[in-house]
Amino acid sequence: MRDTPERGSVWCAVITVCTLVGLMTVAAPSSPASAVAACGAGGVDADFNGDGVRDVVVADPEATVGGKQRAGAVTVVYGGTGLGPERFDQDSDEVRGSAQEGAEFGLSLAQADLNGDGCSDLVVGAPYTDVADAQDAGAVHVLYGDPAGLAANASTSYDQGQDGVEGGAESGDLFGYAVAAQRSASRAPYLAVGIPGEDVGSVPDAGAVDYLSGGTWGWVDQDAPGVAGAVEVNDRFGYSLASTPSHLVVGAPGEAIGAETFAGAFWIFGGSLDTAGRPAPLGAPNQESPAVGVAESGDRYSTSIAAVPMPDATGTYKGGSYVVAGSPGEALGDTEEAGSVSVYKVTAAGVVTTVAPGLHQNLTGTAETAERADHFGQQVAAVVQGTTLRVAAGVPGEESGPEHTDKGGVQIFALPPGGGLSDSWIDPGYGIPGEPSPRMYVGVSLGATPDALLVGAPYGRSGAPGAVYAFDWTVASGGAAQHTYEPGAAGIPAGGTAFGAAVR
């Protein structure tokens, strides 16, 4: 049996080592000049209708569609006043193909203006899609933005069974388990697709990334020229992805460091491409390079990754990036799987320095205390406000007692450029609305906007299919959410199963 993430289990997919794991060719419906004029000047992330206001996307990859369980759906909540929320699934007219049981449409999300019309486009991963006879081969869908909303425009879909897409569709590949989309510093758009279950040659589950730019797919794995390391069993290269205009970051939480299996590492790539369409490799940090600790079996470093542009002291962006890596299996002393998060600066050329070698719950003066199986860092999110970096770490294994096992929570850190550290804490019943209950796993789903931290609570609310809460990044411990997104409220379609399992 393949050692890949289990279908339909956002949390269980990573809680144990044994389950770890002109761009587009479709023409826009109007000419580029008229499309840009209609979409506005652009420049606002996740603005799918081009009105200058950021929109929010909430996924329910476990939603039943047309009687097909875990087919998956996404809901777009437009930030302006002109359009109401829209729900998309693979039975929607705007999405190619049809709903497939177990596909988990929406398990991964990304956005960027990929066709240059001024509106953001939405990328949706459905990694458990069957392609021909290949079970769980995976697929990715792109829904194009338009002033009338995503529903007004064409879409396209990709899988490894298509001509031109690198690799071949094989059972358990999980094409689309992670996705990233960006416009580079030179404004060239690209799409990166993680394939953590890909066999490379005869090596099972080594993992790879398909990289689409300028209409050409490039193939990246650890055997590619200049890429550090070597292809190994269970590396899961491409399990996590993040991007800024200067860098693509690829996580491999199954990477072995020496004899330490599932220790984990991540790779940094720049914007220039070689003749095979591959981005330039710039380095591959792990916990021992630069030193932020000791690489140990089961750390699963880079299970989650966030990357944001790094300003200089005046607030000007000059090509650097902050990279945040979660290590949810990290032991703190004798406390197994407590978890930690590391923070780095990366220059445009790829030089890596450490900002914070380890954020965790045993730091002096911080909220909460590390406990066994907290899995701090299972998910991370980050933003820069002014020159202050703010980092959120999901702690889905957090509990306040046996009656609230794995209720979860989120710890938020502020790292000003001059040094120092402050934090706050929210969890169910303490900032997150409602009563705490077992197995809520709050912290498995986080999203970042310039103004808000989005916290998904897809599980554990009795009689409810989940919700997403937007908090100010400067919220005090136990502070209230600014806004709530939930099915059946404020125009959001009712129903679902795990609303908020992914959000951006």
Coordinates of C-alpha atoms in Angstrom, one line a residue:
M1 CA 0.0 0.0 0.0
R2 CA 1.2 3.5 -0.8
D3 CA 2.3 5.6 2.2
T4 CA 0.4 8.7 1.1
P5 CA -2.1 11.0 2.8
E6 CA -5.4 9.3 3.5
R7 CA -8.3 10.4 1.3
G8 CA -10.8 12.6 3.1
S9 CA -8.8 13.4 6.2
V10 CA -7.3 16.8 6.4
W11 CA -6.1 16.2 9.9
C12 CA -5.3 12.5 9.9
A13 CA -3.3 13.0 6.7
V14 CA -0.5 14.4 8.7
I15 CA -0.9 13.5 12.3
T16 CA 1.3 10.4 12.1
V17 CA 4.3 9.5 10.1
C18 CA 2.6 6.5 8.4
T19 CA 0.1 8.9 6.7
L20 CA 2.4 11.8 5.8
V21 CA 3.2 12.4 2.9
G22 CA 0.7 34.2 -20.8
L23 CA 0.4 31.3 -18.8
M24 CA -2.8 29.6 -19.7
T25 CA -3.8 28.2 -23.0
V26 CA -7.5 29.0 -22.7
A27 CA -8.3 32.4 -24.2
A28 CA -10.0 35.1 -22.1
P29 CA -13.5 36.0 -23.3
S30 CA -12.4 39.5 -24.2
S31 CA -9.3 41.3 -25.5
P32 CA -6.6 41.9 -23.0
A33 CA -7.0 45.7 -23.2
S34 CA -10.7 45.7 -22.6
A35 CA -10.4 43.0 -19.9
V36 CA -7.8 45.0 -18.0
A37 CA -10.0 48.1 -18.2
A38 CA -13.0 46.2 -17.0
C39 CA -11.1 44.5 -14.1
G40 CA -9.5 47.7 -13.0
A41 CA -5.8 48.4 -12.4
G42 CA -5.2 45.0 -10.6
G43 CA -2.7 44.7 -7.8
V44 CA -5.0 43.5 -5.1
D45 CA -4.5 39.8 -4.3
A46 CA -7.5 37.5 -4.5
D47 CA -9.6 40.1 -6.2
F48 CA -11.6 37.9 -8.6
N49 CA -13.9 40.5 -10.0
G50 CA -11.4 43.4 -10.2
D51 CA -13.3 45.9 -8.0
G52 CA -10.2 46.6 -5.9
V53 CA -11.5 44.7 -2.8
R54 CA -10.0 41.4 -1.7
D55 CA -12.3 38.4 -1.8
V56 CA -12.2 35.3 0.4
V57 CA -12.3 31.7 -0.7
V58 CA -13.5 28.9 1.6
A59 CA -13.2 25.2 0.7
D60 CA -15.2 22.2 1.8
P61 CA -13.2 19.4 0.2
E62 CA -15.4 16.8 2.0
A63 CA -18.7 18.2 0.7
T64 CA -21.2 15.8 -1.0
V65 CA -22.1 16.8 -4.5
G66 CA -24.9 15.1 -6.4
G67 CA -24.8 12.3 -3.9
K68 CA -21.1 11.8 -4.4
Q69 CA -19.3 11.9 -1.0
R70 CA -16.1 14.0 -0.6
A71 CA -16.5 15.4 -4.1
G72 CA -15.7 18.8 -2.7
A73 CA -16.8 22.4 -3.2
V74 CA -15.5 25.9 -2.8
T75 CA -17.3 29.1 -1.9
V76 CA -16.2 32.6 -3.0
V77 CA -17.3 35.5 -0.9
Y78 CA -16.7 38.7 -2.8
G79 CA -15.4 41.6 -0.7
G80 CA -17.3 44.4 -2.5
T81 CA -21.0 45.0 -2.5
G82 CA -21.9 44.1 -6.1
L83 CA -21.8 40.3 -6.0
G84 CA -23.1 37.7 -3.6
P85 CA -21.3 34.6 -2.6
E86 CA -20.9 31.8 -5.2
R87 CA -20.4 28.1 -4.7
F88 CA -18.5 26.0 -7.2
D89 CA -18.0 22.3 -7.6
Q90 CA -17.2 20.0 -10.4
D91 CA -20.9 19.8 -11.4
S92 CA -21.0 23.6 -11.8
D93 CA -21.2 24.8 -15.4
E94 CA -18.1 26.9 -14.9
V95 CA -15.9 24.0 -13.9
R96 CA -14.7 21.4 -16.4
G97 CA -15.6 17.8 -15.9
S98 CA -18.1 16.5 -13.4
A99 CA -18.2 15.7 -9.7
Q100 CA -16.3 12.6 -8.7
E101 CA -16.7 10.8 -5.4
G102 CA -13.6 11.3 -3.2
A103 CA -11.9 13.8 -5.5
E104 CA -11.7 16.4 -2.7
F105 CA -12.0 19.5 -4.9
G106 CA -10.7 22.4 -2.8
L107 CA -8.2 20.5 -0.7
S108 CA -5.6 23.1 -1.9
L109 CA -6.1 26.7 -3.1
A110 CA -4.1 29.4 -4.7
Q111 CA -4.7 32.6 -6.6
A112 CA -2.9 35.0 -9.0
D113 CA -3.7 37.0 -12.1
L114 CA -2.6 34.2 -14.5
N115 CA -3.9 35.5 -17.8
G116 CA -3.0 39.2 -17.3
D117 CA -6.5 40.7 -17.4
G118 CA -6.3 42.5 -14.1
C119 CA -8.6 40.1 -12.2
S120 CA -7.2 37.3 -10.0
D121 CA -7.8 33.7 -11.0
L122 CA -8.6 30.9 -8.6
V123 CA -6.6 27.6 -8.6
V124 CA -8.3 24.7 -7.0
G125 CA -6.6 21.3 -6.3
A126 CA -8.5 18.1 -6.4
P127 CA -5.7 15.6 -5.6
Y128 CA -7.8 12.5 -5.2
T129 CA -9.3 12.7 -8.6
D130 CA -9.2 9.5 -10.6
V131 CA -7.7 9.9 -14.1
A132 CA -8.8 7.1 -16.4
D133 CA -7.8 4.0 -14.5
A134 CA -5.3 5.8 -12.2
Q135 CA -6.9 6.1 -8.8
D136 CA -6.1 9.3 -6.8
A137 CA -3.9 10.6 -9.7
G138 CA -5.1 14.1 -9.1
A139 CA -6.2 17.2 -11.0
V140 CA -6.0 21.0 -10.8
H141 CA -8.7 23.5 -12.0
V142 CA -8.3 27.1 -12.8
L143 CA -11.3 29.4 -12.7
Y144 CA -10.7 32.8 -14.4
G145 CA -11.7 36.1 -12.9
D146 CA -14.1 38.5 -14.5
P147 CA -16.0 41.7 -13.4
A148 CA -19.1 39.6 -13.3
G149 CA -17.4 37.1 -11.0
L150 CA -15.7 33.7 -11.5
A151 CA -18.9 32.2 -12.9
A152 CA -18.8 34.6 -15.9
N153 CA -15.6 33.2 -17.3
A154 CA -14.1 30.0 -18.8
S155 CA -12.1 27.6 -16.8
T156 CA -9.5 25.0 -17.6
S157 CA -8.3 21.8 -15.9
Y158 CA -5.0 20.0 -15.8
D159 CA -3.9 16.4 -15.0
Q160 CA -0.9 14.2 -15.8
G161 CA -2.9 12.3 -18.4
Q162 CA -3.0 15.3 -20.7
D163 CA -0.5 16.0 -23.5
G164 CA 2.1 18.5 -22.5
V165 CA 1.7 18.1 -18.8
E166 CA 4.9 16.5 -17.5
G167 CA 4.7 13.1 -15.9
G168 CA 2.1 10.4 -16.4
A169 CA -1.1 9.9 -14.4
E170 CA -0.5 7.1 -11.9
S171 CA -2.4 5.9 -8.9
G172 CA -1.6 7.8 -5.7
D173 CA 0.4 10.6 -7.4
L174 CA -1.9 13.3 -5.7
F175 CA -1.2 15.9 -8.4
G176 CA -2.6 19.1 -6.8
Y177 CA -2.1 18.1 -3.2
A178 CA -0.5 21.6 -2.9
V179 CA -0.7 24.4 -5.4
A180 CA 1.0 27.9 -5.7
A181 CA 0.4 30.6 -8.2
Q182 CA 2.2 33.9 -8.6
R183 CA 3.3 36.7 -10.8
S184 CA 7.1 36.9 -10.6
A185 CA 9.2 40.0 -10.0
S186 CA 9.3 40.4 -13.8
R187 CA 5.4 40.0 -13.8
A188 CA 5.6 36.6 -15.5
P189 CA 2.8 34.4 -14.2
Y190 CA 3.3 30.8 -13.2
L191 CA 1.5 27.9 -11.6
A192 CA 3.2 25.3 -9.5
V193 CA 1.6 21.9 -8.7
G194 CA 2.8 19.6 -5.9
I195 CA 2.8 15.8 -6.6
P196 CA 3.9 14.3 -3.3
G197 CA 2.9 10.8 -4.2
E198 CA 4.9 10.8 -7.5
D199 CA 7.3 7.8 -8.0
V200 CA 10.5 9.1 -9.5
G201 CA 12.0 6.2 -11.5
S202 CA 11.7 3.2 -9.3
V203 CA 11.6 5.3 -6.1
P204 CA 8.1 5.3 -4.5
D205 CA 6.6 8.6 -3.2
A206 CA 9.7 10.6 -3.8
G207 CA 7.5 13.5 -5.0
A208 CA 7.9 16.2 -7.7
V209 CA 6.5 19.6 -8.8
D210 CA 5.0 20.4 -12.2
Y211 CA 5.7 24.1 -13.1
L212 CA 3.7 25.9 -15.8
S213 CA 5.0 29.2 -17.2
G214 CA 4.6 30.7 -20.7
G215 CA 2.5 27.7 -21.8
T216 CA 5.3 25.2 -21.1
W217 CA 5.4 22.7 -18.2
G218 CA 8.7 22.1 -16.4
W219 CA 9.5 19.1 -14.2
V220 CA 11.2 19.6 -10.8
D221 CA 12.4 16.8 -8.5
Q222 CA 15.5 16.2 -6.5
D223 CA 17.3 14.6 -9.5
A224 CA 16.9 17.8 -11.5
P225 CA 20.1 19.8 -12.3
G226 CA 21.2 21.9 -9.3
V227 CA 18.6 20.7 -6.9
A228 CA 20.1 19.7 -3.6
G229 CA 19.7 16.2 -2.2
A230 CA 18.7 13.0 -3.8
V231 CA 15.5 11.2 -4.7
E232 CA 14.5 8.9 -1.8
V233 CA 11.6 6.8 -0.8
N234 CA 8.9 8.8 1.1
D235 CA 10.5 12.3 0.6
R236 CA 7.1 13.7 -0.4
F237 CA 8.7 16.6 -2.3
G238 CA 5.9 19.0 -3.2
Y239 CA 3.7 18.2 -0.2
S240 CA 3.6 21.9 0.6
L241 CA 4.2 25.0 -1.5
A242 CA 4.4 28.7 -1.0
S243 CA 5.4 31.7 -3.2
T244 CA 6.3 35.3 -3.3
P245 CA 7.2 37.4 -6.4
S246 CA 10.9 36.4 -5.9
H247 CA 10.7 32.8 -4.7
L248 CA 8.9 29.5 -4.9
V249 CA 9.3 27.3 -1.8
V250 CA 8.8 23.6 -1.9
G251 CA 8.4 21.4 1.2
A252 CA 9.3 17.8 1.6
P253 CA 8.4 16.7 5.1
G254 CA 9.4 13.1 4.5
E255 CA 13.0 14.1 3.5
A256 CA 15.6 12.0 5.4
I257 CA 18.5 13.9 6.9
G258 CA 21.2 11.3 7.3
A259 CA 19.6 8.4 9.1
E260 CA 16.7 10.5 10.4
T261 CA 13.7 9.6 8.3
F262 CA 10.8 12.0 8.0
A263 CA 13.0 14.8 9.3
G264 CA 12.0 17.2 6.5
A265 CA 13.4 20.0 4.5
F266 CA 12.4 22.7 2.0
W267 CA 13.8 24.0 -1.3
I268 CA 14.0 27.6 -2.6
F269 CA 13.7 28.4 -6.3
G270 CA 14.1 31.7 -8.1
G271 CA 12.2 33.2 -11.0
S272 CA 14.6 32.5 -13.9
L273 CA 14.0 29.3 -16.0
D274 CA 16.4 26.9 -17.6
T275 CA 15.8 25.5 -21.1
A276 CA 13.6 22.8 -19.7
G277 CA 11.3 25.3 -18.1
R278 CA 12.5 24.6 -14.5
P279 CA 12.9 27.5 -12.0
A280 CA 16.4 28.1 -10.7
P281 CA 17.3 26.2 -7.5
L282 CA 18.7 28.5 -4.8
G283 CA 19.1 26.3 -1.7
A284 CA 17.5 23.6 0.5
P285 CA 17.4 24.5 4.2
N286 CA 16.7 21.9 6.9
Q287 CA 16.9 22.1 10.7
E288 CA 20.6 21.8 10.6
S289 CA 21.4 24.3 7.8
P290 CA 21.1 27.0 8.9
A291 CA 21.1 25.6 12.4
V292 CA 17.7 25.9 14.1
G293 CA 17.8 22.7 16.0
V294 CA 18.6 19.0 15.3
A295 CA 17.0 17.1 12.5
E296 CA 15.2 14.1 14.1
S297 CA 13.1 11.3 12.8
G298 CA 9.4 12.3 12.6
D299 CA 9.9 16.1 12.9
R300 CA 8.1 16.5 9.5
Y301 CA 9.7 19.9 9.1
S302 CA 8.0 21.8 6.2
T303 CA 4.7 20.0 6.7
S304 CA 3.4 23.6 6.3
I305 CA 5.0 26.6 4.7
A306 CA 4.2 30.3 4.4
A307 CA 6.1 32.9 2.4
V308 CA 5.6 36.6 2.2
P309 CA 7.6 39.5 0.6
M310 CA 10.1 41.0 3.0
P311 CA 10.4 44.8 3.2
D312 CA 13.5 46.7 4.1
A313 CA 13.7 49.2 7.0
T314 CA 11.8 51.8 5.0
G315 CA 9.0 49.3 4.1
T316 CA 10.2 49.0 0.5
Y317 CA 10.2 45.5 -1.1
K318 CA 13.5 44.7 -2.8
G319 CA 13.1 41.1 -3.6
G320 CA 13.6 39.3 -0.3
S321 CA 11.1 36.9 1.3
Y322 CA 10.3 35.7 4.8
V323 CA 9.8 31.9 4.9
V324 CA 8.0 30.2 7.8
A325 CA 8.2 26.4 8.2
G326 CA 6.1 24.3 10.5
S327 CA 7.6 21.2 12.2
P328 CA 4.5 19.6 13.9
G329 CA 6.4 16.4 14.9
E330 CA 9.2 18.2 16.8
A331 CA 9.9 17.0 20.3
L332 CA 10.6 19.6 23.0
G333 CA 12.7 17.9 25.5
D334 CA 10.7 14.8 26.6
T335 CA 7.5 16.2 25.1
E336 CA 6.9 14.3 21.9
E337 CA 5.3 15.9 18.9
A338 CA 4.8 19.2 20.7
G339 CA 5.8 21.0 17.5
S340 CA 7.7 24.2 16.5
V341 CA 8.0 26.8 13.8
S342 CA 11.1 28.3 12.3
V343 CA 11.3 31.7 10.5
Y344 CA 13.9 32.8 7.9
K345 CA 14.9 35.7 5.8
V346 CA 15.8 34.9 2.1
T347 CA 17.5 37.4 -0.1
A348 CA 16.5 37.7 -3.8
A349 CA 19.6 35.6 -4.6
G350 CA 18.6 32.9 -2.1
V351 CA 20.9 33.6 0.9
V352 CA 19.1 32.3 4.0
T353 CA 19.4 33.7 7.5
T354 CA 17.5 32.7 10.6
V355 CA 15.0 35.2 12.2
A356 CA 13.6 32.8 14.8
P357 CA 15.1 29.4 15.3
G358 CA 12.1 28.0 17.1
L359 CA 8.7 29.5 18.0
H360 CA 6.9 27.2 20.4
Q361 CA 4.8 27.1 23.5
N362 CA 7.7 26.7 25.9
L363 CA 9.2 30.1 25.1
T364 CA 9.5 32.3 28.2
G365 CA 6.5 34.6 28.5
T366 CA 4.4 33.1 25.8
A367 CA 0.8 31.8 26.2
E368 CA 0.1 28.1 26.8
T369 CA 2.6 25.3 27.5
A370 CA 3.8 22.6 25.1
E371 CA 2.1 19.2 25.6
R372 CA 2.5 15.9 23.9
A373 CA 0.9 15.7 20.5
D374 CA 0.0 19.4 20.3
H375 CA 1.3 19.4 16.7
F376 CA 2.2 23.1 17.0
G377 CA 2.9 24.3 13.4
Q378 CA 0.7 21.8 11.6
Q379 CA -0.4 24.8 9.7
V380 CA 1.2 28.3 9.4
A381 CA 0.2 31.7 8.0
A382 CA 2.1 35.0 7.8
V383 CA 1.8 38.6 6.9
V384 CA 3.9 41.8 7.0
Q385 CA 2.2 44.9 8.4
G386 CA 4.5 47.9 8.1
T387 CA 7.8 46.3 8.9
T388 CA 6.5 43.8 11.5
L389 CA 6.2 40.2 10.6
R390 CA 3.2 38.4 12.1
V391 CA 3.1 34.6 12.2
A392 CA 0.2 32.3 13.1
A393 CA 0.8 28.7 14.1
G394 CA -2.1 26.2 14.2
V395 CA -2.1 23.9 17.2
P396 CA -4.8 21.3 16.4
G397 CA -3.8 18.9 19.1
E398 CA -4.2 21.4 21.9
E399 CA -6.6 20.4 24.7
S400 CA -7.7 22.0 27.9
G401 CA -8.6 18.7 29.6
P402 CA -9.9 15.2 28.8
E403 CA -13.3 16.6 28.0
H404 CA -11.9 18.8 25.2
T405 CA -9.4 16.4 23.6
D406 CA -7.8 17.9 20.5
K407 CA -10.0 21.0 20.5
G408 CA -7.1 22.9 19.0
G409 CA -6.1 26.6 18.9
V410 CA -4.0 29.2 17.2
Q411 CA -1.0 31.1 18.5
I412 CA -0.1 34.5 16.9
F413 CA 3.4 36.0 17.1
A414 CA 4.6 39.5 16.3
L415 CA 8.3 39.8 15.3
P416 CA 9.3 43.4 14.8
P417 CA 12.4 44.1 12.8
G418 CA 14.4 45.4 15.8
G419 CA 13.9 42.2 17.7
G420 CA 11.6 41.2 20.5
L421 CA 8.6 38.9 20.5
S422 CA 5.0 39.1 21.6
D423 CA 2.2 36.6 21.2
S424 CA -1.5 36.0 21.7
W425 CA -3.7 32.9 21.9
I426 CA -7.2 32.0 20.7
D427 CA -9.1 28.8 20.8
P428 CA -12.7 27.5 20.9
G429 CA -14.6 29.3 23.7
Y430 CA -11.8 31.8 24.1
G431 CA -12.0 34.1 21.1
I432 CA -13.3 31.5 18.7
P433 CA -17.1 31.5 19.1
G434 CA -19.0 28.6 20.5
E435 CA -18.4 26.0 23.1
P436 CA -15.3 23.9 23.0
S437 CA -15.7 20.2 22.2
P438 CA -13.5 17.2 21.4
R439 CA -11.8 16.8 18.1
M440 CA -12.4 20.3 16.7
Y441 CA -8.8 20.4 15.5
V442 CA -8.8 24.2 15.2
G443 CA -5.5 25.1 13.6
V444 CA -5.6 22.7 10.7
S445 CA -6.7 25.5 8.4
L446 CA -5.3 29.1 8.4
G447 CA -5.3 31.8 5.8
A448 CA -3.7 35.3 5.7
T449 CA -4.9 38.6 4.2
P450 CA -3.1 41.9 4.7
D451 CA -5.7 42.8 7.4
A452 CA -7.0 39.5 8.8
L453 CA -6.0 36.1 10.0
L454 CA -8.6 33.6 8.7
V455 CA -9.1 30.6 11.0
G456 CA -11.0 27.6 9.7
A457 CA -13.1 25.5 12.1
P458 CA -14.3 22.7 9.8
Y459 CA -14.9 20.1 12.5
G460 CA -16.5 19.5 15.9
R461 CA -19.4 22.0 15.8
S462 CA -22.5 20.0 16.6
G463 CA -25.0 20.1 13.8
A464 CA -22.9 22.5 11.8
P465 CA -20.7 21.9 8.7
G466 CA -18.0 24.3 9.9
A467 CA -17.1 28.0 9.8
V468 CA -14.3 30.5 9.2
Y469 CA -13.4 33.3 11.6
A470 CA -11.5 36.5 10.6
F471 CA -9.4 38.0 13.3
D472 CA -7.4 41.2 13.4
W473 CA -3.7 40.2 13.3
T474 CA -3.2 42.2 16.5
V475 CA -6.0 40.5 18.4
A476 CA -5.4 40.1 22.1
S477 CA -5.6 36.7 23.7
G478 CA -9.2 35.6 23.7
G479 CA -10.3 38.6 21.6
A480 CA -13.3 38.4 19.4
A481 CA -13.4 37.7 15.7
Q482 CA -14.1 40.6 13.3
H483 CA -16.2 38.5 11.0
T484 CA -17.7 35.0 10.6
Y485 CA -18.3 33.1 7.4
E486 CA -20.6 30.1 7.7
P487 CA -23.0 28.2 5.5
G488 CA -26.5 29.6 5.4
A489 CA -25.6 33.1 6.6
A490 CA -25.0 36.3 4.7
G491 CA -25.8 34.7 1.4
I492 CA -23.4 31.8 1.7
P493 CA -25.1 28.7 0.4
A494 CA -26.2 26.3 3.1
G495 CA -25.0 22.8 3.6
G496 CA -21.6 21.1 3.5
T497 CA -19.5 18.8 5.6
A498 CA -16.2 20.5 6.5
F499 CA -16.6 24.1 5.5
G500 CA -13.3 25.9 6.2
A501 CA -11.0 23.0 5.7
A502 CA -9.0 25.3 3.4
V503 CA -9.2 29.0 3.2
R504 CA -7.5 31.9 1.5

